[in-house]
Amino acid sequence: MAVKVLCILERRQSRAERPAKIRSRRKRPAVRKVRRATIMSNRFMARAIELSLENVRSGKGGPFATVIVEDGKIIAEGTNQVTSSNDPTAHAEIVAIREACKKLGTFQLTDCEIYTTCEPCPMCLGAIYWTRPARVYFANTAEDAATIGFRDAFIYDEIRQPLTRRRIPMIPLMRDEAQQAFRAWEEKNDRIPY
Amino acid sequence: MAVKVLCILERRQSRAERPAKIRSRRKRPAVRKVRRATIMSNRFMARAIELSLENVRSGKGGPFATVIVEDGKIIAEGTNQVTSSNDPTAHAEIVAIREACKKLGTFQLTDCEIYTTCEPCPMCLGAIYWTRPARVYFANTAEDAATIGFRDAFIYDEIRQPLTRRRIPMIPLMRDEAQQAFRAWEEKNDRIPY
């Protein structure tokens, strides 16, 4: 129901904003395709929202869920399981990314779309960049998460700080020695880049 | 051996830099404690470097390793396993954090120290902030990682960009509907914050 209402609102808004020339083309196949894509996007986000609600009700973790879509089909779902699994990395996005990669037998999600109920925290955004999806849809913002007690916005602020100003001390140590492994990597002929 | 050499160099440097008043106190217990702490730090980083080299030689993944220390003892070790496990989140830090939390039965590592052979990428830095360790020691820098083909520095640049300027499109969708789960979380009396 919520999805349907949103689609109507989006259509109204887009009609009002659309210039006359474009408006006259609104029944063309390309436009219908865009509209269909919007409706599908909403269906996937609606599923993610449903999962996030279930996750709170079941007590498995925070109010977050993610679905990953390839070729118009959901290939993986994830919910936040930090407290129930004692795994601070078990955010919805990480859980879904690991599941999608397991299913596809790959460590990249190049043609996939990620639908997540909250703007990814820096950890999850980093994971998203490593997996290289086509795009990410998100619902709540990092600021919304901050208002209910999550530290996403704080961690974004910290990451933007130089090393020396961060709240968790970051101390350089033994760089020269550690370069050995980097040289070994460069010299390895059968290395698999990622 | 490398550790021993480094300790000697550190001692020489600290003698030269130490003012006369402090120099006279160098045999006091507090100073010996600091020196012992430095030597131990090096031992832990040396172990991480050893693991990072083994990881390249065995072909399990990138040239990165992490050890996590609590009360002067290693409680978890991790190496990069992205390509061998088809898990883009299996960076050394994430693997070690998950292992440490499993061992301690917690989702936070409040009193722990993390020794990692490279400055954490944004994903791993995010994970570190969620686990709240006391401090992080790192060897190679994000720029060093970039010189051998890893995208750490690029991802840092992207995270610092506003949403609308990022290379992976980040598209807001259905925020109003997603707020339901946030409200449910706030109303949940037995929620476990993290």
CSV table of C-alpha atoms in Angstrom, one decimal:
chain,number,residue,atom,x,y,z
A,1,MET,CA,0.0,0.0,0.0
A,2,ALA,CA,2.8,2.4,1.0
A,3,VAL,CA,4.6,1.6,-2.2
A,4,LYS,CA,1.5,2.3,-4.3
A,5,VAL,CA,1.0,5.7,-2.6
A,6,LEU,CA,4.6,6.6,-3.1
A,7,CYS,CA,4.4,5.8,-6.8
A,8,ILE,CA,1.4,8.0,-7.2
A,9,LEU,CA,3.2,10.8,-5.4
A,10,GLU,CA,6.3,10.4,-7.5
A,11,ARG,CA,4.2,10.4,-10.7
A,12,ARG,CA,2.5,13.7,-9.6
A,13,GLN,CA,5.7,15.3,-8.7
A,14,SER,CA,7.4,14.2,-11.9
A,15,ARG,CA,4.5,15.5,-14.0
A,16,ALA,CA,4.7,18.9,-12.3
A,17,GLU,CA,8.5,19.1,-12.8
A,18,ARG,CA,8.6,17.7,-16.4
A,19,PRO,CA,9.1,20.3,-19.1
A,20,ALA,CA,6.4,20.5,-21.9
A,21,LYS,CA,8.5,18.8,-24.5
A,22,ILE,CA,9.3,15.8,-22.3
A,23,ARG,CA,5.7,15.7,-21.0
A,24,SER,CA,4.4,15.0,-24.5
A,25,ARG,CA,6.6,11.9,-24.7
A,26,ARG,CA,5.4,10.3,-21.5
A,27,LYS,CA,3.7,7.3,-23.1
A,28,ARG,CA,6.8,6.3,-25.1
A,29,PRO,CA,8.4,2.9,-24.2
A,30,ALA,CA,11.5,4.5,-22.7
A,31,VAL,CA,9.4,6.5,-20.2
A,32,ARG,CA,7.3,3.4,-19.4
A,33,LYS,CA,10.5,1.6,-18.8
A,34,VAL,CA,11.7,4.2,-16.3
A,35,ARG,CA,8.3,4.1,-14.5
A,36,ARG,CA,8.5,0.3,-14.3
A,37,ALA,CA,12.0,0.6,-12.9
A,38,THR,CA,10.7,3.0,-10.2
A,39,ILE,CA,7.9,0.7,-9.2
A,40,MET,CA,10.4,-2.2,-9.0
A,41,SER,CA,12.8,-0.1,-7.0
A,42,ASN,CA,10.0,0.5,-4.5
A,43,ARG,CA,9.1,-3.2,-4.3
A,44,PHE,CA,12.7,-4.0,-3.4
A,45,MET,CA,12.9,-1.2,-0.8
A,46,ALA,CA,9.5,-2.2,0.6
A,47,ARG,CA,10.9,-5.8,1.1
A,48,ALA,CA,14.0,-4.3,2.9
A,49,ILE,CA,11.8,-2.2,5.1
A,50,GLU,CA,9.6,-5.3,6.0
A,51,LEU,CA,12.8,-7.2,6.9
A,52,SER,CA,14.0,-4.3,9.1
A,53,LEU,CA,10.7,-4.3,11.0
A,54,GLU,CA,10.8,-8.0,11.5
A,55,ASN,CA,14.4,-7.7,12.8
A,56,VAL,CA,13.4,-5.3,15.5
A,57,ARG,CA,10.3,-7.4,16.5
A,58,SER,CA,12.4,-10.6,16.7
A,59,GLY,CA,15.1,-8.9,18.7
A,60,LYS,CA,17.9,-10.1,16.4
A,61,GLY,CA,19.5,-6.7,16.1
A,62,GLY,CA,19.2,-3.1,15.0
A,63,PRO,CA,16.4,-1.7,12.7
A,64,PHE,CA,18.3,-2.2,9.5
A,65,ALA,CA,17.9,-4.5,6.5
A,66,THR,CA,19.3,-4.8,3.0
A,67,VAL,CA,18.4,-6.6,-0.2
A,68,ILE,CA,20.7,-7.2,-3.2
A,69,VAL,CA,19.2,-7.4,-6.7
A,70,GLU,CA,20.6,-8.7,-9.9
A,71,ASP,CA,18.7,-8.7,-13.2
A,72,GLY,CA,15.5,-7.7,-11.4
A,73,LYS,CA,15.6,-10.5,-8.9
A,74,ILE,CA,16.5,-10.5,-5.2
A,75,ILE,CA,19.7,-12.6,-4.8
A,76,ALA,CA,20.4,-11.9,-1.2
A,77,GLU,CA,18.8,-10.4,1.9
A,78,GLY,CA,20.5,-9.4,5.2
A,79,THR,CA,19.5,-7.9,8.5
A,80,ASN,CA,21.5,-6.5,11.3
A,81,GLN,CA,22.7,-9.3,13.6
A,82,VAL,CA,25.4,-7.5,15.7
A,83,THR,CA,24.0,-8.3,19.1
A,84,SER,CA,22.5,-11.7,18.4
A,85,SER,CA,25.7,-13.0,16.8
A,86,ASN,CA,28.3,-11.1,18.8
A,87,ASP,CA,29.7,-9.8,15.5
A,88,PRO,CA,30.2,-6.0,15.3
A,89,THR,CA,30.6,-6.4,11.5
A,90,ALA,CA,27.2,-8.1,11.0
A,91,HIS,CA,25.5,-5.0,9.7
A,92,ALA,CA,22.7,-5.7,7.2
A,93,GLU,CA,24.7,-4.6,4.2
A,94,ILE,CA,27.7,-6.8,5.2
A,95,VAL,CA,25.5,-9.8,5.8
A,96,ALA,CA,23.7,-9.3,2.4
A,97,ILE,CA,27.0,-8.7,0.5
A,98,ARG,CA,28.6,-11.9,2.0
A,99,GLU,CA,25.5,-13.9,1.1
A,100,ALA,CA,25.3,-12.5,-2.5
A,101,CYS,CA,29.0,-13.2,-3.1
A,102,LYS,CA,28.6,-16.7,-1.7
A,103,LYS,CA,25.6,-17.3,-4.0
A,104,LEU,CA,27.4,-15.9,-7.1
A,105,GLY,CA,30.8,-17.4,-6.3
A,106,THR,CA,32.5,-14.1,-6.7
A,107,PHE,CA,34.0,-11.3,-4.6
A,108,GLN,CA,32.4,-8.5,-6.7
A,109,LEU,CA,28.8,-7.5,-7.4
A,110,THR,CA,29.4,-5.4,-10.5
A,111,ASP,CA,25.9,-5.5,-12.0
A,112,CYS,CA,23.9,-5.6,-8.8
A,113,GLU,CA,21.8,-3.0,-7.0
A,114,ILE,CA,21.8,-2.6,-3.3
A,115,TYR,CA,18.6,-1.5,-1.5
A,116,THR,CA,19.2,-0.7,2.1
A,117,THR,CA,16.9,0.8,4.7
A,118,CYS,CA,19.5,3.3,6.0
A,119,GLU,CA,22.4,5.2,4.4
A,120,PRO,CA,25.3,2.9,4.8
A,121,CYS,CA,27.7,3.6,7.7
A,122,PRO,CA,31.4,4.0,6.7
A,123,MET,CA,32.1,0.3,7.3
A,124,CYS,CA,29.3,-0.7,5.0
A,125,LEU,CA,30.0,2.0,2.5
A,126,GLY,CA,33.6,0.8,2.3
A,127,ALA,CA,32.4,-2.8,1.8
A,128,ILE,CA,30.1,-1.4,-1.0
A,129,TYR,CA,33.0,0.2,-2.7
A,130,TRP,CA,35.1,-3.0,-2.6
A,131,THR,CA,32.2,-4.9,-4.2
A,132,ARG,CA,31.5,-2.3,-6.9
A,133,PRO,CA,27.7,-2.5,-7.4
A,134,ALA,CA,26.0,-0.5,-10.1
A,135,ARG,CA,24.1,1.7,-7.6
A,136,VAL,CA,22.8,1.9,-4.0
A,137,TYR,CA,19.3,3.0,-2.9
A,138,PHE,CA,18.9,4.0,0.7
A,139,ALA,CA,16.0,5.2,2.9
A,140,ASN,CA,16.8,6.6,6.3
A,141,THR,CA,19.9,8.9,6.5
A,142,ALA,CA,23.0,8.7,8.8
A,143,GLU,CA,21.5,11.7,10.7
A,144,ASP,CA,18.2,9.7,11.2
A,145,ALA,CA,20.3,6.9,12.6
A,146,ALA,CA,22.1,9.3,15.0
A,147,THR,CA,18.7,10.5,16.3
A,148,ILE,CA,17.9,7.0,17.6
A,149,GLY,CA,21.4,6.5,19.1
A,150,PHE,CA,23.5,5.0,16.3
A,151,ARG,CA,27.0,6.4,15.8
A,152,ASP,CA,27.1,6.4,11.9
A,153,ALA,CA,27.3,10.2,11.7
A,154,PHE,CA,30.0,10.3,14.4
A,155,ILE,CA,32.1,7.7,12.6
A,156,TYR,CA,31.7,9.7,9.3
A,157,ASP,CA,33.1,12.8,11.2
A,158,GLU,CA,36.0,10.8,12.5
A,159,ILE,CA,37.0,9.3,9.2
A,160,ARG,CA,37.1,12.8,7.7
A,161,GLN,CA,39.6,13.8,10.5
A,162,PRO,CA,43.4,13.4,9.9
A,163,LEU,CA,44.9,10.4,11.8
A,164,THR,CA,46.3,12.6,14.6
A,165,ARG,CA,42.9,14.0,15.5
A,166,ARG,CA,40.9,10.9,15.8
A,167,ARG,CA,39.3,9.7,19.1
A,168,ILE,CA,40.8,6.2,18.7
A,169,PRO,CA,44.6,6.7,18.6
A,170,MET,CA,46.1,5.5,15.3
A,171,ILE,CA,49.9,4.9,15.8
A,172,PRO,CA,52.4,4.3,13.0
A,173,LEU,CA,54.8,1.4,13.7
A,174,MET,CA,57.4,-0.6,11.7
A,175,ARG,CA,56.4,0.6,8.2
A,176,ASP,CA,59.8,-0.4,6.8
A,177,GLU,CA,59.5,-4.0,7.9
A,178,ALA,CA,55.9,-4.2,6.7
A,179,GLN,CA,56.9,-3.2,3.2
A,180,GLN,CA,58.3,-6.7,2.7
A,181,ALA,CA,54.9,-8.2,2.2
A,182,PHE,CA,54.0,-5.4,-0.3
A,183,ARG,CA,57.1,-6.2,-2.3
A,184,ALA,CA,56.3,-9.9,-2.2
A,185,TRP,CA,52.9,-9.1,-3.5
A,186,GLU,CA,54.3,-7.1,-6.4
A,187,GLU,CA,56.7,-9.9,-7.3
A,188,LYS,CA,54.0,-12.6,-7.2
A,189,ASN,CA,53.1,-13.5,-10.7
A,190,ASP,CA,50.0,-15.4,-9.9
A,191,ARG,CA,48.4,-12.9,-7.6
A,192,ILE,CA,44.7,-12.2,-7.9
A,193,PRO,CA,43.9,-8.5,-7.7
A,194,TYR,CA,40.6,-7.4,-6.2
B,1,MET,CA,65.9,-9.6,14.3
B,2,ALA,CA,64.1,-6.7,12.7
B,3,VAL,CA,62.3,-6.1,15.9
B,4,LYS,CA,65.6,-5.9,17.9
B,5,VAL,CA,67.2,-3.5,15.4
B,6,LEU,CA,64.1,-1.3,15.6
B,7,CYS,CA,64.2,-1.2,19.4
B,8,ILE,CA,67.9,-0.1,19.3
B,9,LEU,CA,67.1,2.6,16.8
B,10,GLU,CA,64.1,3.8,18.9
B,11,ARG,CA,66.3,3.8,22.1
B,12,ARG,CA,69.0,5.9,20.3
B,13,GLN,CA,66.4,8.3,18.9
B,14,SER,CA,64.7,8.7,22.3
B,15,ARG,CA,68.0,9.4,24.1
B,16,ALA,CA,68.9,12.1,21.6
B,17,GLU,CA,65.4,13.7,21.9
B,18,ARG,CA,65.0,13.4,25.6
B,19,PRO,CA,65.6,16.5,27.7
B,20,ALA,CA,68.3,16.4,30.4
B,21,LYS,CA,65.9,16.2,33.3
B,22,ILE,CA,64.0,13.3,31.9
B,23,ARG,CA,67.2,11.5,30.7
B,24,SER,CA,68.4,11.3,34.4
B,25,ARG,CA,65.2,9.3,35.2
B,26,ARG,CA,65.7,6.7,32.5
B,27,LYS,CA,66.2,3.7,34.9
B,28,ARG,CA,63.0,4.4,36.9
B,29,PRO,CA,60.3,1.7,36.8
B,30,ALA,CA,57.8,3.9,34.8
B,31,VAL,CA,60.4,4.4,32.1
B,32,ARG,CA,61.3,0.7,32.0
B,33,LYS,CA,57.5,0.0,31.7
B,34,VAL,CA,57.3,2.3,28.7
B,35,ARG,CA,60.3,0.6,27.1
B,36,ARG,CA,58.8,-2.9,27.8
B,37,ALA,CA,55.5,-1.7,26.2
B,38,THR,CA,57.4,-0.5,23.1
B,39,ILE,CA,59.2,-3.8,22.8
B,40,MET,CA,55.9,-5.7,23.1
B,41,SER,CA,54.3,-3.5,20.6
B,42,ASN,CA,57.0,-4.4,18.2
B,43,ARG,CA,56.6,-8.1,18.9
B,44,PHE,CA,52.9,-8.0,18.1
B,45,MET,CA,53.5,-6.0,14.9
B,46,ALA,CA,56.3,-8.4,13.9
B,47,ARG,CA,53.8,-11.2,14.2
B,48,ALA,CA,51.3,-9.4,12.0
B,49,ILE,CA,54.0,-8.8,9.4
B,50,GLU,CA,55.0,-12.4,9.5
B,51,LEU,CA,51.4,-13.4,8.9
B,52,SER,CA,51.1,-10.9,6.0
B,53,LEU,CA,54.1,-12.5,4.3
B,54,GLU,CA,52.8,-16.0,4.8
B,55,ASN,CA,49.4,-14.9,3.3
B,56,VAL,CA,51.1,-13.7,0.1
B,57,ARG,CA,53.2,-16.9,-0.2
B,58,SER,CA,50.2,-19.2,0.4
B,59,GLY,CA,48.1,-17.3,-2.1
B,60,LYS,CA,45.2,-16.9,0.3
B,61,GLY,CA,44.8,-13.2,-0.3
B,62,GLY,CA,46.3,-9.7,-0.2
B,63,PRO,CA,49.5,-8.7,1.7
B,64,PHE,CA,47.7,-7.8,5.0
B,65,ALA,CA,47.4,-9.2,8.5
B,66,THR,CA,46.1,-8.1,11.9
B,67,VAL,CA,46.6,-9.3,15.4
B,68,ILE,CA,44.4,-8.3,18.4
B,69,VAL,CA,45.9,-8.1,21.8
B,70,GLU,CA,44.2,-8.0,25.2
B,71,ASP,CA,46.2,-7.8,28.5
B,72,GLY,CA,49.4,-8.3,26.6
B,73,LYS,CA,48.3,-11.5,24.9
B,74,ILE,CA,47.3,-12.1,21.3
B,75,ILE,CA,43.6,-13.2,21.3
B,76,ALA,CA,43.0,-13.2,17.6
B,77,GLU,CA,44.8,-13.2,14.3
B,78,GLY,CA,43.5,-12.5,10.8
B,79,THR,CA,44.7,-12.3,7.3
B,80,ASN,CA,43.2,-11.1,4.1
B,81,GLN,CA,41.0,-13.8,2.6
B,82,VAL,CA,39.0,-11.9,0.0
B,83,THR,CA,39.9,-13.9,-3.1
B,84,SER,CA,40.2,-17.3,-1.5
B,85,SER,CA,36.9,-17.1,0.3
B,86,ASN,CA,35.0,-15.0,-2.2
B,87,ASP,CA,34.2,-12.6,0.6
B,88,PRO,CA,35.0,-8.9,-0.2
B,89,THR,CA,34.6,-8.1,3.5
B,90,ALA,CA,37.3,-10.6,4.6
B,91,HIS,CA,40.0,-8.0,5.1
B,92,ALA,CA,42.5,-8.9,7.8
B,93,GLU,CA,41.0,-6.5,10.4
B,94,ILE,CA,37.5,-7.8,9.9
B,95,VAL,CA,38.6,-11.4,10.1
B,96,ALA,CA,40.5,-10.7,13.3
B,97,ILE,CA,37.7,-8.6,14.9
B,98,ARG,CA,35.1,-11.3,14.2
B,99,GLU,CA,37.5,-13.9,15.7
B,100,ALA,CA,38.3,-11.8,18.8
B,101,CYS,CA,34.6,-11.1,19.4
B,102,LYS,CA,33.7,-14.8,19.0
B,103,LYS,CA,36.4,-15.7,21.5
B,104,LEU,CA,35.4,-13.1,24.1
B,105,GLY,CA,31.6,-13.6,23.5
B,106,THR,CA,31.1,-9.8,23.0
B,107,PHE,CA,30.5,-7.4,20.2
B,108,GLN,CA,33.0,-4.8,21.6
B,109,LEU,CA,36.7,-4.9,22.1
B,110,THR,CA,37.0,-2.0,24.6
B,111,ASP,CA,40.3,-2.8,26.2
B,112,CYS,CA,42.0,-4.3,23.2
B,113,GLU,CA,44.8,-3.1,20.9
B,114,ILE,CA,44.8,-3.8,17.2
B,115,TYR,CA,48.1,-4.3,15.3
B,116,THR,CA,47.6,-4.2,11.6
B,117,THR,CA,50.2,-4.2,8.8
B,118,CYS,CA,48.4,-1.5,6.9
B,119,GLU,CA,46.4,1.6,7.7
B,120,PRO,CA,42.8,0.3,7.8
B,121,CYS,CA,40.7,1.0,4.7
B,122,PRO,CA,37.4,2.8,5.4
B,123,MET,CA,35.5,-0.5,5.8
B,124,CYS,CA,37.9,-1.7,8.4
B,125,LEU,CA,38.2,1.7,10.1
B,126,GLY,CA,34.4,1.7,10.4
B,127,ALA,CA,34.5,-1.8,11.9
B,128,ILE,CA,37.2,-0.6,14.4
B,129,TYR,CA,35.0,2.4,15.5
B,130,TRP,CA,32.1,0.0,16.1
B,131,THR,CA,34.3,-2.2,18.3
B,132,ARG,CA,35.9,0.7,20.2
B,133,PRO,CA,39.4,-0.7,20.9
B,134,ALA,CA,41.8,1.3,23.0
B,135,ARG,CA,44.2,2.0,20.1
B,136,VAL,CA,45.4,0.9,16.7
B,137,TYR,CA,48.9,0.4,15.5
B,138,PHE,CA,49.5,0.3,11.8
B,139,ALA,CA,52.5,-0.1,9.5
B,140,ASN,CA,52.0,0.6,5.8
B,141,THR,CA,49.9,3.6,4.9
B,142,ALA,CA,46.8,3.9,2.6
B,143,GLU,CA,49.1,5.6,0.1
B,144,ASP,CA,51.5,2.6,0.2
B,145,ALA,CA,48.5,0.3,-0.5
B,146,ALA,CA,47.6,2.5,-3.5
B,147,THR,CA,51.1,2.2,-5.0
B,148,ILE,CA,50.6,-1.6,-5.2
B,149,GLY,CA,47.1,-1.3,-6.7
B,150,PHE,CA,44.7,-1.3,-3.7
B,151,ARG,CA,41.9,1.3,-3.7
B,152,ASP,CA,42.1,2.3,0.0
B,153,ALA,CA,43.1,5.9,-0.8
B,154,PHE,CA,40.4,6.2,-3.5
B,155,ILE,CA,37.7,4.9,-1.2
B,156,TYR,CA,38.8,7.5,1.5
B,157,ASP,CA,38.4,10.2,-1.1
B,158,GLU,CA,35.0,9.0,-2.1
B,159,ILE,CA,33.7,8.8,1.5
B,160,ARG,CA,34.8,12.4,2.0
B,161,GLN,CA,32.6,13.5,-1.0
B,162,PRO,CA,29.0,14.4,-0.6
B,163,LEU,CA,26.5,11.7,-1.7
B,164,THR,CA,25.7,13.4,-5.0
B,165,ARG,CA,29.4,13.4,-6.1
B,166,ARG,CA,30.2,9.8,-5.5
B,167,ARG,CA,31.2,7.4,-8.3
B,168,ILE,CA,28.7,4.8,-7.1
B,169,PRO,CA,25.2,6.5,-7.3
B,170,MET,CA,23.6,6.8,-3.9
B,171,ILE,CA,19.8,7.3,-4.4
B,172,PRO,CA,17.4,8.3,-1.6
B,173,LEU,CA,14.1,6.3,-1.6
B,174,MET,CA,11.2,5.7,0.7
B,175,ARG,CA,12.6,7.4,3.8
B,176,ASP,CA,9.1,8.0,5.3
B,177,GLU,CA,8.2,4.3,5.1
B,178,ALA,CA,11.6,3.2,6.5
B,179,GLN,CA,11.1,5.4,9.6
B,180,GLN,CA,8.6,2.7,10.9
B,181,ALA,CA,11.5,0.4,11.9
B,182,PHE,CA,13.3,3.3,13.6
B,183,ARG,CA,10.2,4.1,15.6
B,184,ALA,CA,9.7,0.4,16.5
B,185,TRP,CA,13.3,0.4,17.8
B,186,GLU,CA,12.8,3.4,20.0
B,187,GLU,CA,9.6,1.9,21.4
B,188,LYS,CA,11.3,-1.4,22.1
B,189,ASN,CA,11.9,-1.7,25.9
B,190,ASP,CA,14.3,-4.7,25.7
B,191,ARG,CA,16.5,-3.4,22.9
B,192,ILE,CA,20.2,-4.0,23.1
B,193,PRO,CA,22.2,-0.8,22.1
B,194,TYR,CA,25.6,-1.3,20.4
